[in-house]
Amino acid sequence: EPEVTQTPSHQVTQMGQEVILRCVPISNHLYFYWYRQILGQKVEFLVSFYNNEISEKSEIFDDQFSVERPDGSNFTLKIRSTKLEDSAMYFCASSALGGNTIYFGEGSWLTVV
Amino acid sequence: KQEVTQIPAALSVPEGENLVLNCSFTDSAIYNLQWFRQDPGKGLTSLLLIQSSQREQTSGRLNASLDKSSGRSTLYIAASQPGDSATYLCAVVVPGNTGKLIFGQGTTLQVKP
């Protein structure tokens, strides 16, 4: 069964460093997403991406965050200057269409120290 | 602003019992509703998607219902097994065709052998 894959599974970084989280969405999907889950809290929407541009972003997704689809298969989330409060599980997701089932990856644990 | 609530936060049942998990949302203008399963430290596995025009969906021992007018959904698990132990999340897709999900905080289920 096709799946969303994410790398790395876990990353520890120093505060102020840049981090890139990588995702390979399901191949025929058109919508791509990043969500995050701070330990013990709800899963929160960060950004949706369609047709090579951001279609919606949350208040969390400020100027330190960016997304890119550099080629036909990868979808990345960059955090420019990490803060302690960026420590969370980051999930990539994709769907064939905007209203269809959304499939999530296994997540990337980011720990900022 | 759409808010999703799940009650109870935790539930413990003996193996074999039928059970119901509850999800409520404040704005009935949803595009669809999706139920997920999350194992500790893992990603989200999609269980069922109910379109806003549907009343229920079934998959194996799982049955999800949707009552848009009252802002409620239930996930019914028949003949529970220890392997069903996990956190169950419901999430609504808001109108706007971006596919953005708003999540509840989840119900953590423990099925005791």
mmCIF file of C-alpha atoms in Angstrom:
data_model
loop_
_atom_site.group_PDB
_atom_site.id
_atom_site.type_symbol
_atom_site.label_atom_id
_atom_site.label_comp_id
_atom_site.label_asym_id
_atom_site.label_seq_id
_atom_site.Cartn_x
_atom_site.Cartn_y
_atom_site.Cartn_z
ATOM 1 C CA GLU A 1 0.000 0.000 0.000
ATOM 2 C CA PRO A 2 1.381 3.431 -0.908
ATOM 3 C CA GLU A 3 2.542 5.465 2.054
ATOM 4 C CA VAL A 4 3.946 8.841 3.016
ATOM 5 C CA THR A 5 7.564 8.582 4.095
ATOM 6 C CA GLN A 6 9.437 11.066 6.265
ATOM 7 C CA THR A 7 13.090 11.609 7.135
ATOM 8 C CA PRO A 8 14.687 11.928 9.572
ATOM 9 C CA SER A 9 12.643 10.036 12.133
ATOM 10 C CA HIS A 10 14.350 11.956 14.917
ATOM 11 C CA GLN A 11 16.589 15.020 14.939
ATOM 12 C CA VAL A 12 18.219 16.905 17.795
ATOM 13 C CA THR A 13 19.361 20.427 16.988
ATOM 14 C CA GLN A 14 20.800 23.419 18.759
ATOM 15 C CA MET A 15 18.595 26.450 19.246
ATOM 16 C CA GLY A 16 19.079 28.897 16.371
ATOM 17 C CA GLN A 17 20.082 26.234 13.850
ATOM 18 C CA GLU A 18 18.252 25.581 10.606
ATOM 19 C CA VAL A 19 16.408 22.291 10.161
ATOM 20 C CA ILE A 20 15.004 20.684 7.036
ATOM 21 C CA LEU A 21 12.432 17.916 7.382
ATOM 22 C CA ARG A 22 11.844 15.830 4.309
ATOM 23 C CA CYS A 23 8.807 13.983 3.032
ATOM 24 C CA VAL A 24 7.915 11.861 0.048
ATOM 25 C CA PRO A 25 4.116 12.053 -0.401
ATOM 26 C CA ILE A 26 2.084 9.350 -2.107
ATOM 27 C CA SER A 27 2.972 9.542 -5.784
ATOM 28 C CA ASN A 28 -0.337 10.483 -7.431
ATOM 29 C CA HIS A 29 -1.437 12.893 -4.714
ATOM 30 C CA LEU A 30 -1.862 16.593 -5.393
ATOM 31 C CA TYR A 31 -2.308 18.134 -1.936
ATOM 32 C CA PHE A 32 0.485 18.197 0.625
ATOM 33 C CA TYR A 33 0.446 19.219 4.255
ATOM 34 C CA TRP A 34 2.571 19.714 7.335
ATOM 35 C CA TYR A 35 1.138 19.318 10.816
ATOM 36 C CA ARG A 36 2.827 19.265 14.180
ATOM 37 C CA GLN A 37 2.061 17.772 17.582
ATOM 38 C CA ILE A 38 3.710 19.133 20.689
ATOM 39 C CA LEU A 39 3.982 16.409 23.321
ATOM 40 C CA GLY A 40 0.634 15.891 25.024
ATOM 41 C CA GLN A 41 -1.191 18.398 22.829
ATOM 42 C CA LYS A 42 -3.504 18.316 19.812
ATOM 43 C CA VAL A 43 -2.268 17.803 16.292
ATOM 44 C CA GLU A 44 -2.073 21.299 14.755
ATOM 45 C CA PHE A 45 -2.260 22.332 11.104
ATOM 46 C CA LEU A 46 0.752 24.249 9.790
ATOM 47 C CA VAL A 47 0.390 24.560 6.020
ATOM 48 C CA SER A 48 -1.244 23.119 2.932
ATOM 49 C CA PHE A 49 0.377 23.154 -0.500
ATOM 50 C CA TYR A 50 -1.194 22.665 -3.905
ATOM 51 C CA ASN A 51 -0.118 23.398 -7.452
ATOM 52 C CA ASN A 52 3.331 24.501 -6.284
ATOM 53 C CA GLU A 53 2.110 27.126 -3.899
ATOM 54 C CA ILE A 54 0.839 27.492 -0.352
ATOM 55 C CA SER A 55 -2.970 27.276 -0.325
ATOM 56 C CA GLU A 56 -3.399 27.921 3.381
ATOM 57 C CA LYS A 57 -1.188 28.445 6.419
ATOM 58 C CA SER A 58 -1.835 28.794 10.124
ATOM 59 C CA GLU A 59 -0.710 31.493 12.527
ATOM 60 C CA ILE A 60 2.030 29.123 13.675
ATOM 61 C CA PHE A 61 3.550 29.126 10.180
ATOM 62 C CA ASP A 62 5.421 32.412 10.501
ATOM 63 C CA ASP A 63 8.435 33.722 8.603
ATOM 64 C CA GLN A 64 10.812 31.175 10.120
ATOM 65 C CA PHE A 65 8.961 28.372 8.326
ATOM 66 C CA SER A 66 9.003 27.611 4.627
ATOM 67 C CA VAL A 67 7.952 24.722 2.399
ATOM 68 C CA GLU A 68 9.240 23.606 -0.949
ATOM 69 C CA ARG A 69 8.606 20.939 -3.517
ATOM 70 C CA PRO A 70 12.024 20.892 -5.162
ATOM 71 C CA ASP A 71 11.224 18.060 -7.567
ATOM 72 C CA GLY A 72 8.377 15.755 -8.490
ATOM 73 C CA SER A 73 8.613 13.608 -5.396
ATOM 74 C CA ASN A 74 9.922 15.489 -2.338
ATOM 75 C CA PHE A 75 8.160 17.987 -0.086
ATOM 76 C CA THR A 76 10.229 19.754 2.559
ATOM 77 C CA LEU A 77 9.640 21.872 5.634
ATOM 78 C CA LYS A 78 12.429 24.257 6.612
ATOM 79 C CA ILE A 79 12.659 25.916 9.992
ATOM 80 C CA ARG A 80 15.160 28.736 9.645
ATOM 81 C CA SER A 81 16.183 29.483 13.219
ATOM 82 C CA THR A 82 14.835 26.907 15.627
ATOM 83 C CA LYS A 83 13.472 27.794 19.046
ATOM 84 C CA LEU A 84 12.936 25.585 22.073
ATOM 85 C CA GLU A 85 9.184 25.735 21.490
ATOM 86 C CA ASP A 86 9.616 24.220 18.028
ATOM 87 C CA SER A 87 10.273 20.868 19.710
ATOM 88 C CA ALA A 88 7.471 18.626 18.461
ATOM 89 C CA MET A 89 6.559 15.753 16.190
ATOM 90 C CA TYR A 90 6.171 17.042 12.646
ATOM 91 C CA PHE A 91 3.853 15.126 10.351
ATOM 92 C CA CYS A 92 3.760 15.295 6.594
ATOM 93 C CA ALA A 93 0.511 14.304 4.892
ATOM 94 C CA SER A 94 -0.948 14.104 1.422
ATOM 95 C CA SER A 95 -4.265 13.595 -0.317
ATOM 96 C CA ALA A 96 -5.371 13.002 -3.870
ATOM 97 C CA LEU A 97 -7.881 15.846 -3.736
ATOM 98 C CA GLY A 98 -8.714 18.498 -1.141
ATOM 99 C CA GLY A 99 -11.675 16.626 0.296
ATOM 100 C CA ASN A 100 -10.342 13.113 0.111
ATOM 101 C CA THR A 101 -8.764 10.918 2.762
ATOM 102 C CA ILE A 102 -5.588 12.483 4.093
ATOM 103 C CA TYR A 103 -2.693 10.087 4.660
ATOM 104 C CA PHE A 104 -0.022 10.819 7.232
ATOM 105 C CA GLY A 105 3.594 9.814 7.514
ATOM 106 C CA GLU A 106 5.215 8.372 10.637
ATOM 107 C CA GLY A 107 6.469 11.770 11.711
ATOM 108 C CA SER A 108 9.800 13.429 12.458
ATOM 109 C CA TRP A 109 10.596 14.068 16.113
ATOM 110 C CA LEU A 110 12.393 17.415 16.422
ATOM 111 C CA THR A 111 14.114 18.194 19.702
ATOM 112 C CA VAL A 112 15.598 21.670 20.075
ATOM 113 C CA VAL A 113 18.143 22.026 22.882
ATOM 114 C CA LYS B 1 -13.810 29.251 14.856
ATOM 115 C CA GLN B 2 -14.168 25.468 14.530
ATOM 116 C CA GLU B 3 -13.296 23.484 17.654
ATOM 117 C CA VAL B 4 -13.294 19.706 18.011
ATOM 118 C CA THR B 5 -13.731 17.965 21.353
ATOM 119 C CA GLN B 6 -13.436 14.302 22.229
ATOM 120 C CA ILE B 7 -14.871 12.735 25.348
ATOM 121 C CA PRO B 8 -13.745 10.805 27.282
ATOM 122 C CA ALA B 9 -10.010 11.564 27.257
ATOM 123 C CA ALA B 10 -9.265 7.997 28.309
ATOM 124 C CA LEU B 11 -11.189 4.751 28.381
ATOM 125 C CA SER B 12 -10.357 1.292 29.698
ATOM 126 C CA VAL B 13 -12.483 -1.711 28.793
ATOM 127 C CA PRO B 14 -12.179 -5.489 29.030
ATOM 128 C CA GLU B 15 -11.522 -7.432 25.863
ATOM 129 C CA GLY B 16 -14.629 -8.299 23.865
ATOM 130 C CA GLU B 17 -16.641 -5.279 24.895
ATOM 131 C CA ASN B 18 -18.351 -3.044 22.343
ATOM 132 C CA LEU B 19 -17.551 0.622 22.837
ATOM 133 C CA VAL B 20 -18.324 4.094 21.523
ATOM 134 C CA LEU B 21 -15.959 7.034 21.223
ATOM 135 C CA ASN B 22 -17.441 10.499 20.920
ATOM 136 C CA CYS B 23 -16.440 13.544 18.903
ATOM 137 C CA SER B 24 -18.188 16.912 18.787
ATOM 138 C CA PHE B 25 -17.529 19.974 16.672
ATOM 139 C CA THR B 26 -18.810 23.507 17.082
ATOM 140 C CA ASP B 27 -19.464 24.489 13.445
ATOM 141 C CA SER B 28 -21.684 22.181 11.395
ATOM 142 C CA ALA B 29 -20.277 23.593 8.127
ATOM 143 C CA ILE B 30 -17.762 20.815 7.578
ATOM 144 C CA TYR B 31 -16.583 19.236 4.362
ATOM 145 C CA ASN B 32 -15.975 15.813 5.873
ATOM 146 C CA LEU B 33 -14.829 14.092 9.057
ATOM 147 C CA GLN B 34 -11.999 11.639 9.425
ATOM 148 C CA TRP B 35 -11.150 9.209 12.253
ATOM 149 C CA PHE B 36 -7.523 8.281 12.890
ATOM 150 C CA ARG B 37 -5.641 5.880 15.109
ATOM 151 C CA GLN B 38 -2.326 6.876 16.700
ATOM 152 C CA ASP B 39 -0.039 4.421 18.459
ATOM 153 C CA PRO B 40 2.439 5.906 20.989
ATOM 154 C CA GLY B 41 5.196 7.855 19.243
ATOM 155 C CA LYS B 42 3.855 6.921 15.833
ATOM 156 C CA GLY B 43 2.064 8.512 12.938
ATOM 157 C CA LEU B 44 -1.647 8.749 12.267
ATOM 158 C CA THR B 45 -3.409 5.917 10.515
ATOM 159 C CA SER B 46 -6.614 6.806 8.716
ATOM 160 C CA LEU B 47 -9.519 4.606 9.796
ATOM 161 C CA LEU B 48 -12.640 6.072 8.208
ATOM 162 C CA LEU B 49 -13.687 9.121 6.224
ATOM 163 C CA ILE B 50 -17.291 10.320 6.315
ATOM 164 C CA GLN B 51 -18.346 12.871 3.733
ATOM 165 C CA SER B 52 -20.650 15.622 4.993
ATOM 166 C CA SER B 53 -23.532 14.159 2.962
ATOM 167 C CA GLN B 54 -23.155 10.712 4.556
ATOM 168 C CA ARG B 55 -24.551 9.404 7.822
ATOM 169 C CA GLU B 56 -22.135 6.552 8.466
ATOM 170 C CA GLN B 57 -19.225 4.507 7.225
ATOM 171 C CA THR B 58 -18.152 0.989 8.137
ATOM 172 C CA SER B 59 -14.848 -0.824 7.956
ATOM 173 C CA GLY B 60 -14.612 -4.242 9.556
ATOM 174 C CA ARG B 61 -15.369 -3.898 13.271
ATOM 175 C CA LEU B 62 -15.470 -0.111 13.031
ATOM 176 C CA ASN B 63 -18.523 1.998 12.344
ATOM 177 C CA ALA B 64 -18.461 5.782 12.303
ATOM 178 C CA SER B 65 -21.576 7.943 12.276
ATOM 179 C CA LEU B 66 -22.023 11.619 11.552
ATOM 180 C CA ASP B 67 -24.801 13.975 12.628
ATOM 181 C CA LYS B 68 -23.876 17.355 11.179
ATOM 182 C CA SER B 69 -26.871 19.208 12.585
ATOM 183 C CA SER B 70 -25.951 18.326 16.166
ATOM 184 C CA GLY B 71 -22.197 18.571 15.529
ATOM 185 C CA ARG B 72 -21.448 15.008 16.576
ATOM 186 C CA SER B 73 -19.703 11.909 15.357
ATOM 187 C CA THR B 74 -19.248 8.556 17.037
ATOM 188 C CA LEU B 75 -16.812 5.738 16.406
ATOM 189 C CA TYR B 76 -18.208 2.345 17.362
ATOM 190 C CA ILE B 77 -15.736 -0.492 17.903
ATOM 191 C CA ALA B 78 -17.259 -3.952 18.064
ATOM 192 C CA ALA B 79 -15.743 -6.841 20.006
ATOM 193 C CA SER B 80 -12.708 -4.887 21.164
ATOM 194 C CA GLN B 81 -9.281 -6.561 21.220
ATOM 195 C CA PRO B 82 -6.032 -5.684 23.044
ATOM 196 C CA GLY B 83 -4.590 -4.693 19.658
ATOM 197 C CA ASP B 84 -7.172 -1.893 19.498
ATOM 198 C CA SER B 85 -5.362 -0.112 22.326
ATOM 199 C CA ALA B 86 -4.290 3.266 20.936
ATOM 200 C CA THR B 87 -5.329 6.901 20.809
ATOM 201 C CA TYR B 88 -8.236 7.629 18.494
ATOM 202 C CA LEU B 89 -8.451 11.062 16.934
ATOM 203 C CA CYS B 90 -11.263 12.677 15.046
ATOM 204 C CA ALA B 91 -10.690 15.582 12.710
ATOM 205 C CA VAL B 92 -12.948 17.721 10.556
ATOM 206 C CA VAL B 93 -12.100 19.194 7.178
ATOM 207 C CA VAL B 94 -13.285 22.762 6.947
ATOM 208 C CA PRO B 95 -14.804 24.120 3.721
ATOM 209 C CA GLY B 96 -12.385 25.932 1.402
ATOM 210 C CA ASN B 97 -10.915 23.062 -0.561
ATOM 211 C CA THR B 98 -7.497 23.255 1.084
ATOM 212 C CA GLY B 99 -8.076 19.981 2.936
ATOM 213 C CA LYS B 100 -7.112 21.509 6.285
ATOM 214 C CA LEU B 101 -7.917 19.238 9.238
ATOM 215 C CA ILE B 102 -8.862 20.436 12.715
ATOM 216 C CA PHE B 103 -8.222 17.769 15.319
ATOM 217 C CA GLY B 104 -9.711 16.806 18.631
ATOM 218 C CA GLN B 105 -7.412 15.945 21.496
ATOM 219 C CA GLY B 106 -8.091 12.230 21.178
ATOM 220 C CA THR B 107 -9.415 9.396 23.315
ATOM 221 C CA THR B 108 -6.805 6.965 24.628
ATOM 222 C CA LEU B 109 -8.261 3.479 24.655
ATOM 223 C CA GLN B 110 -6.897 0.567 26.654
ATOM 224 C CA VAL B 111 -8.378 -2.877 26.032
ATOM 225 C CA LYS B 112 -7.429 -5.293 28.788
ATOM 226 C CA PRO B 113 -7.014 -9.004 27.996
#
